[in-house]
Amino acid sequence: EVQVVESGGGLVQPGRSLRLSCTASGFTFDDYSISWVRQAPGKGLEWVAFIRNQVHGGTTEYATSVRDRFTISRDDSKSIVYLQMNSLKIEDTALYYCTDYTFWGQGTLVTVSS
Amino acid sequence: DVVMTQSPLSLSVTLGQPASISCRSSQSLVNREGITYLNWFHQKPGQSPRRLIYQVSNRDSGVPDRFIGSGSGTDFTLKIGRVEAEDIGVYYCMQGSHWPRTFGQGTRVEIK
Protein backbone atom coordinates (compact mmCIF):
# COMPACT_ATOMS: atom_id res chain seq x y z
CA GLU A 1 0.00 0.00 0.00
CA VAL A 2 1.32 3.42 -0.95
CA GLN A 3 1.73 5.60 2.10
CA VAL A 4 3.35 8.91 2.93
CA VAL A 5 3.55 10.30 6.44
CA GLU A 6 4.48 13.88 7.16
CA SER A 7 6.05 14.81 10.48
CA GLY A 8 8.03 17.54 12.19
CA GLY A 9 5.36 20.20 12.50
CA GLY A 10 4.75 22.18 15.65
CA LEU A 11 4.63 25.60 17.25
CA VAL A 12 7.58 27.86 16.45
CA GLN A 13 8.34 31.53 16.94
CA PRO A 14 8.71 33.91 13.99
CA GLY A 15 12.25 33.93 12.64
CA ARG A 16 13.02 30.41 13.86
CA SER A 17 13.52 27.23 11.85
CA LEU A 18 11.76 23.89 11.50
CA ARG A 19 12.41 20.78 9.43
CA LEU A 20 9.58 18.69 8.08
CA SER A 21 9.93 15.08 6.97
CA CYS A 22 7.93 13.03 4.52
CA THR A 23 8.44 9.29 4.95
CA ALA A 24 7.24 7.07 2.13
CA SER A 25 6.52 3.37 1.81
CA GLY A 26 4.84 0.94 -0.54
CA PHE A 27 6.40 2.17 -3.76
CA THR A 28 9.78 2.70 -5.41
CA PHE A 29 10.52 6.06 -3.84
CA ASP A 30 13.57 6.74 -6.02
CA ASP A 31 11.39 6.93 -9.13
CA TYR A 32 9.24 9.76 -7.86
CA SER A 33 9.52 13.51 -7.89
CA ILE A 34 7.87 14.98 -4.79
CA SER A 35 6.18 18.24 -3.89
CA TRP A 36 5.20 20.01 -0.71
CA VAL A 37 1.82 21.74 -0.76
CA ARG A 38 0.44 23.74 2.15
CA GLN A 39 -2.95 24.93 3.30
CA ALA A 40 -3.38 27.77 5.76
CA PRO A 41 -6.30 27.31 8.19
CA GLY A 42 -9.57 27.77 6.32
CA LYS A 43 -7.76 28.70 3.10
CA GLY A 44 -6.93 27.13 -0.24
CA LEU A 45 -4.02 25.04 -1.44
CA GLU A 46 -0.63 26.64 -2.04
CA TRP A 47 2.19 24.87 -3.87
CA VAL A 48 5.48 25.26 -1.95
CA ALA A 49 8.39 23.24 -3.31
CA PHE A 50 9.40 20.37 -5.60
CA ILE A 51 12.31 17.99 -5.94
CA ARG A 52 12.95 15.85 -9.00
CA ASN A 53 14.02 12.22 -8.78
CA GLN A 54 17.71 11.48 -9.26
CA VAL A 55 17.19 10.38 -12.86
CA HIS A 56 16.16 13.95 -13.54
CA GLY A 57 18.99 15.40 -11.51
CA GLY A 58 17.35 15.79 -8.12
CA THR A 59 16.96 19.50 -8.81
CA THR A 60 14.50 21.74 -7.01
CA GLU A 61 11.85 24.41 -7.57
CA TYR A 62 10.23 26.81 -5.10
CA ALA A 63 7.27 29.08 -4.73
CA THR A 64 8.11 32.76 -4.84
CA SER A 65 6.89 33.18 -1.25
CA VAL A 66 9.40 30.69 0.19
CA ARG A 67 12.37 30.92 -2.16
CA ASP A 68 15.60 31.69 -0.25
CA ARG A 69 13.99 30.58 3.05
CA PHE A 70 12.93 26.97 2.43
CA THR A 71 15.06 24.09 1.15
CA ILE A 72 13.70 20.78 -0.10
CA SER A 73 15.97 17.74 -0.13
CA ARG A 74 15.71 13.97 -0.28
CA ASP A 75 17.43 10.88 1.07
CA ASP A 76 16.48 8.02 -1.23
CA SER A 77 18.26 5.48 0.98
CA LYS A 78 15.67 6.26 3.67
CA SER A 79 12.73 7.12 1.37
CA ILE A 80 12.44 10.53 2.99
CA VAL A 81 11.91 14.02 1.63
CA TYR A 82 12.71 16.98 3.87
CA LEU A 83 11.57 20.57 3.93
CA GLN A 84 13.95 22.81 5.86
CA MET A 85 12.11 26.00 6.73
CA ASN A 86 14.16 28.97 7.93
CA SER A 87 13.21 32.53 8.87
CA LEU A 88 9.65 31.42 9.46
CA LYS A 89 6.88 33.99 9.20
CA ILE A 90 3.40 34.04 10.69
CA GLU A 91 2.01 33.57 7.17
CA ASP A 92 3.81 30.22 6.92
CA THR A 93 1.28 28.80 9.38
CA ALA A 94 -0.39 25.94 7.54
CA LEU A 95 -0.95 22.23 7.19
CA TYR A 96 1.93 20.94 5.04
CA TYR A 97 1.30 18.03 2.69
CA CYS A 98 3.82 15.82 0.93
CA THR A 99 2.57 14.61 -2.45
CA ASP A 100 3.24 13.56 -5.99
CA TYR A 101 -0.34 14.63 -6.68
CA THR A 102 -1.63 11.05 -6.86
CA PHE A 103 -0.83 10.21 -3.24
CA TRP A 104 -1.15 12.60 -0.30
CA GLY A 105 -0.36 12.28 3.36
CA GLN A 106 -2.51 13.63 6.16
CA GLY A 107 -0.26 16.63 6.56
CA THR A 108 1.72 18.08 9.44
CA LEU A 109 0.66 21.34 11.07
CA VAL A 110 3.11 24.21 11.37
CA THR A 111 2.09 27.12 13.57
CA VAL A 112 4.26 30.22 13.58
CA SER A 113 3.39 32.45 16.49
CA SER A 114 5.07 34.46 19.22
CA ASP B 1 3.81 33.56 -11.56
CA VAL B 2 0.86 32.17 -13.52
CA VAL B 3 -2.39 33.26 -11.92
CA MET B 4 -5.19 30.68 -11.92
CA THR B 5 -8.69 32.15 -11.60
CA GLN B 6 -11.64 29.91 -10.84
CA SER B 7 -15.31 30.72 -11.13
CA PRO B 8 -17.66 30.53 -9.48
CA LEU B 9 -16.10 30.45 -6.01
CA SER B 10 -19.20 28.82 -4.63
CA LEU B 11 -21.78 26.53 -6.21
CA SER B 12 -25.01 25.15 -4.81
CA VAL B 13 -26.29 22.20 -6.81
CA THR B 14 -29.33 19.94 -6.68
CA LEU B 15 -28.53 16.22 -6.44
CA GLY B 16 -28.59 14.64 -9.86
CA GLN B 17 -28.09 17.94 -11.66
CA PRO B 18 -24.93 18.92 -13.54
CA ALA B 19 -22.30 21.35 -12.31
CA SER B 20 -19.55 23.24 -14.07
CA ILE B 21 -16.43 25.00 -12.79
CA SER B 22 -14.27 27.31 -14.86
CA CYS B 23 -10.53 27.82 -14.49
CA ARG B 24 -8.58 30.44 -16.43
CA SER B 25 -4.81 30.92 -16.47
CA SER B 26 -3.00 34.22 -16.97
CA GLN B 27 -0.87 32.64 -19.68
CA SER B 28 -1.07 29.66 -21.96
CA LEU B 29 -0.50 26.29 -20.30
CA VAL B 30 0.78 24.67 -23.48
CA ASN B 31 4.41 23.87 -22.74
CA ARG B 32 7.37 23.60 -25.12
CA GLU B 33 6.49 19.98 -25.90
CA GLY B 34 2.94 20.92 -26.78
CA ILE B 35 1.52 19.31 -23.63
CA THR B 36 -0.95 21.10 -21.38
CA TYR B 37 -0.52 20.33 -17.70
CA LEU B 38 -3.77 21.29 -16.05
CA ASN B 39 -4.98 19.30 -13.05
CA TRP B 40 -8.19 19.24 -11.06
CA PHE B 41 -8.30 18.26 -7.38
CA HIS B 42 -11.16 17.62 -5.01
CA GLN B 43 -10.91 18.11 -1.26
CA LYS B 44 -13.70 16.77 0.88
CA PRO B 45 -14.24 18.36 4.30
CA GLY B 46 -11.54 17.27 6.74
CA GLN B 47 -9.65 15.22 4.15
CA SER B 48 -6.51 15.56 2.07
CA PRO B 49 -6.95 16.57 -1.57
CA ARG B 50 -7.41 13.98 -4.29
CA ARG B 51 -6.49 14.48 -7.91
CA LEU B 52 -9.36 13.84 -10.30
CA ILE B 53 -8.03 14.99 -13.66
CA TYR B 54 -4.57 15.47 -15.16
CA GLN B 55 -3.45 16.94 -18.49
CA VAL B 56 -6.80 18.67 -18.92
CA SER B 57 -9.02 15.65 -19.52
CA ASN B 58 -7.48 12.41 -18.20
CA ARG B 59 -9.24 10.90 -15.23
CA ASP B 60 -7.16 9.38 -12.45
CA SER B 61 -7.71 5.78 -11.49
CA GLY B 62 -11.02 5.23 -9.73
CA VAL B 63 -12.50 8.61 -10.66
CA PRO B 64 -16.12 8.28 -11.81
CA ASP B 65 -16.81 9.08 -15.43
CA ARG B 66 -19.27 11.79 -14.42
CA PHE B 67 -16.18 14.01 -13.95
CA ILE B 68 -15.16 15.49 -17.28
CA GLY B 69 -12.28 17.88 -17.87
CA SER B 70 -11.94 19.96 -20.99
CA GLY B 71 -10.35 23.10 -22.36
CA SER B 72 -7.19 24.39 -23.97
CA GLY B 73 -4.73 27.23 -23.85
CA THR B 74 -5.92 29.40 -20.99
CA ASP B 75 -9.54 28.28 -20.50
CA PHE B 76 -10.50 25.06 -18.78
CA THR B 77 -13.64 23.50 -17.37
CA LEU B 78 -14.51 20.72 -14.96
CA LYS B 79 -17.99 19.35 -15.42
CA ILE B 80 -19.79 16.99 -13.08
CA GLY B 81 -22.42 15.15 -15.08
CA ARG B 82 -24.84 14.45 -12.23
CA VAL B 83 -23.84 15.64 -8.81
CA GLU B 84 -23.88 13.08 -6.00
CA ALA B 85 -23.73 13.70 -2.26
CA GLU B 86 -20.08 12.60 -2.10
CA ASP B 87 -19.11 15.37 -4.53
CA ILE B 88 -19.36 18.11 -1.91
CA GLY B 89 -16.20 19.93 -0.97
CA VAL B 90 -13.76 22.25 -2.66
CA TYR B 91 -12.40 21.85 -6.18
CA TYR B 92 -9.07 23.29 -7.24
CA CYS B 93 -7.37 23.62 -10.58
CA MET B 94 -3.57 23.63 -10.67
CA GLN B 95 -1.23 24.36 -13.53
CA GLY B 96 1.82 22.16 -14.00
CA SER B 97 3.26 23.79 -17.09
CA HIS B 98 5.18 26.67 -15.54
CA TRP B 99 7.34 27.17 -12.46
CA PRO B 100 6.28 27.84 -9.82
CA ARG B 101 3.17 25.70 -9.91
CA THR B 102 0.03 27.56 -8.90
CA PHE B 103 -3.47 26.66 -7.74
CA GLY B 104 -6.77 28.37 -8.31
CA GLN B 105 -8.59 29.84 -5.28
CA GLY B 106 -10.93 26.88 -5.06
CA THR B 107 -14.64 26.41 -5.76
CA ARG B 108 -16.84 25.22 -2.92
CA VAL B 109 -19.61 22.86 -4.00
CA GLU B 110 -22.58 22.24 -1.74
CA ILE B 111 -25.88 20.44 -2.15
CA LYS B 112 -29.08 22.50 -2.20
XYZ file of C-alpha atoms in Angstrom:
226
model
C 0.000 0.000 0.000
C 1.324 3.423 -0.953
C 1.728 5.598 2.104
C 3.350 8.910 2.931
C 3.546 10.302 6.436
C 4.481 13.880 7.158
C 6.052 14.810 10.482
C 8.027 17.539 12.190
C 5.359 20.197 12.504
C 4.751 22.178 15.649
C 4.634 25.600 17.254
C 7.577 27.857 16.449
C 8.338 31.532 16.940
C 8.708 33.909 13.993
C 12.247 33.928 12.637
C 13.023 30.413 13.858
C 13.516 27.227 11.853
C 11.764 23.888 11.497
C 12.412 20.780 9.432
C 9.576 18.691 8.082
C 9.935 15.084 6.974
C 7.934 13.034 4.519
C 8.438 9.292 4.947
C 7.244 7.071 2.126
C 6.518 3.372 1.812
C 4.836 0.937 -0.535
C 6.399 2.166 -3.755
C 9.780 2.703 -5.406
C 10.517 6.058 -3.839
C 13.573 6.739 -6.020
C 11.394 6.928 -9.125
C 9.236 9.758 -7.858
C 9.515 13.510 -7.890
C 7.870 14.979 -4.786
C 6.182 18.245 -3.894
C 5.197 20.011 -0.715
C 1.822 21.745 -0.761
C 0.441 23.739 2.151
C -2.950 24.925 3.304
C -3.384 27.766 5.762
C -6.300 27.309 8.191
C -9.573 27.770 6.319
C -7.756 28.703 3.102
C -6.932 27.129 -0.241
C -4.020 25.043 -1.436
C -0.629 26.644 -2.039
C 2.191 24.875 -3.867
C 5.478 25.261 -1.951
C 8.393 23.245 -3.307
C 9.396 20.369 -5.603
C 12.308 17.986 -5.940
C 12.953 15.850 -8.999
C 14.023 12.223 -8.776
C 17.712 11.476 -9.259
C 17.189 10.382 -12.856
C 16.165 13.954 -13.538
C 18.985 15.403 -11.505
C 17.345 15.792 -8.116
C 16.965 19.503 -8.811
C 14.500 21.736 -7.012
C 11.853 24.410 -7.567
C 10.232 26.808 -5.101
C 7.268 29.083 -4.730
C 8.107 32.760 -4.839
C 6.891 33.177 -1.254
C 9.403 30.690 0.191
C 12.370 30.920 -2.156
C 15.595 31.685 -0.247
C 13.990 30.579 3.052
C 12.931 26.974 2.433
C 15.058 24.090 1.150
C 13.704 20.778 -0.103
C 15.968 17.739 -0.126
C 15.706 13.967 -0.282
C 17.429 10.881 1.074
C 16.481 8.017 -1.232
C 18.260 5.481 0.984
C 15.667 6.257 3.670
C 12.731 7.122 1.366
C 12.438 10.534 2.990
C 11.910 14.023 1.626
C 12.715 16.983 3.867
C 11.568 20.569 3.932
C 13.950 22.807 5.856
C 12.109 25.998 6.735
C 14.157 28.970 7.927
C 13.209 32.530 8.869
C 9.646 31.419 9.455
C 6.877 33.994 9.204
C 3.395 34.037 10.686
C 2.008 33.573 7.174
C 3.814 30.218 6.921
C 1.279 28.802 9.376
C -0.393 25.939 7.541
C -0.948 22.225 7.187
C 1.925 20.943 5.043
C 1.298 18.029 2.694
C 3.821 15.822 0.929
C 2.570 14.609 -2.446
C 3.241 13.564 -5.993
C -0.345 14.634 -6.678
C -1.630 11.047 -6.861
C -0.829 10.210 -3.237
C -1.153 12.598 -0.301
C -0.356 12.278 3.358
C -2.515 13.627 6.160
C -0.260 16.633 6.556
C 1.724 18.083 9.442
C 0.660 21.342 11.068
C 3.109 24.209 11.375
C 2.091 27.117 13.571
C 4.263 30.218 13.584
C 3.394 32.451 16.495
C 5.071 34.464 19.219
C 3.805 33.564 -11.562
C 0.862 32.167 -13.518
C -2.392 33.257 -11.917
C -5.190 30.683 -11.921
C -8.686 32.150 -11.605
C -11.643 29.912 -10.835
C -15.315 30.722 -11.135
C -17.657 30.535 -9.480
C -16.097 30.448 -6.015
C -19.201 28.820 -4.629
C -21.780 26.533 -6.207
C -25.011 25.153 -4.807
C -26.288 22.196 -6.812
C -29.330 19.936 -6.684
C -28.535 16.223 -6.437
C -28.586 14.642 -9.862
C -28.085 17.941 -11.660
C -24.926 18.921 -13.543
C -22.304 21.349 -12.311
C -19.550 23.237 -14.070
C -16.432 25.005 -12.792
C -14.266 27.307 -14.863
C -10.526 27.821 -14.493
C -8.582 30.436 -16.428
C -4.814 30.917 -16.472
C -2.999 34.221 -16.967
C -0.869 32.642 -19.680
C -1.072 29.657 -21.961
C -0.503 26.295 -20.298
C 0.776 24.671 -23.477
C 4.414 23.872 -22.736
C 7.367 23.599 -25.122
C 6.493 19.985 -25.900
C 2.939 20.916 -26.782
C 1.524 19.306 -23.632
C -0.952 21.095 -21.385
C -0.518 20.331 -17.696
C -3.775 21.292 -16.051
C -4.977 19.303 -13.053
C -8.188 19.235 -11.058
C -8.298 18.261 -7.379
C -11.160 17.625 -5.012
C -10.910 18.107 -1.265
C -13.702 16.767 0.880
C -14.241 18.361 4.299
C -11.538 17.272 6.739
C -9.655 15.220 4.146
C -6.507 15.555 2.068
C -6.948 16.571 -1.568
C -7.408 13.980 -4.287
C -6.489 14.485 -7.909
C -9.360 13.843 -10.298
C -8.027 14.986 -13.657
C -4.567 15.466 -15.161
C -3.448 16.935 -18.494
C -6.802 18.672 -18.917
C -9.021 15.647 -19.520
C -7.484 12.408 -18.204
C -9.242 10.897 -15.232
C -7.160 9.379 -12.449
C -7.712 5.778 -11.488
C -11.024 5.230 -9.733
C -12.496 8.614 -10.660
C -16.121 8.277 -11.814
C -16.807 9.077 -15.427
C -19.275 11.793 -14.419
C -16.185 14.010 -13.953
C -15.156 15.494 -17.283
C -12.278 17.876 -17.870
C -11.945 19.962 -20.988
C -10.349 23.099 -22.364
C -7.194 24.386 -23.971
C -4.728 27.235 -23.851
C -5.922 29.398 -20.993
C -9.537 28.282 -20.504
C -10.498 25.058 -18.776
C -13.643 23.497 -17.369
C -14.507 20.722 -14.960
C -17.991 19.346 -15.419
C -19.787 16.986 -13.079
C -22.417 15.146 -15.080
C -24.839 14.452 -12.233
C -23.843 15.636 -8.806
C -23.883 13.079 -6.000
C -23.729 13.703 -2.257
C -20.077 12.598 -2.102
C -19.109 15.367 -4.528
C -19.362 18.106 -1.908
C -16.198 19.927 -0.970
C -13.756 22.247 -2.664
C -12.399 21.846 -6.183
C -9.068 23.290 -7.239
C -7.371 23.622 -10.584
C -3.570 23.632 -10.667
C -1.227 24.359 -13.527
C 1.820 22.156 -13.997
C 3.261 23.792 -17.091
C 5.183 26.675 -15.542
C 7.342 27.174 -12.463
C 6.275 27.840 -9.817
C 3.171 25.700 -9.905
C 0.025 27.562 -8.901
C -3.473 26.660 -7.739
C -6.768 28.374 -8.307
C -8.588 29.837 -5.280
C -10.930 26.875 -5.065
C -14.644 26.411 -5.763
C -16.841 25.224 -2.922
C -19.611 22.862 -4.000
C -22.582 22.243 -1.744
C -25.879 20.444 -2.152
C -29.078 22.501 -2.197
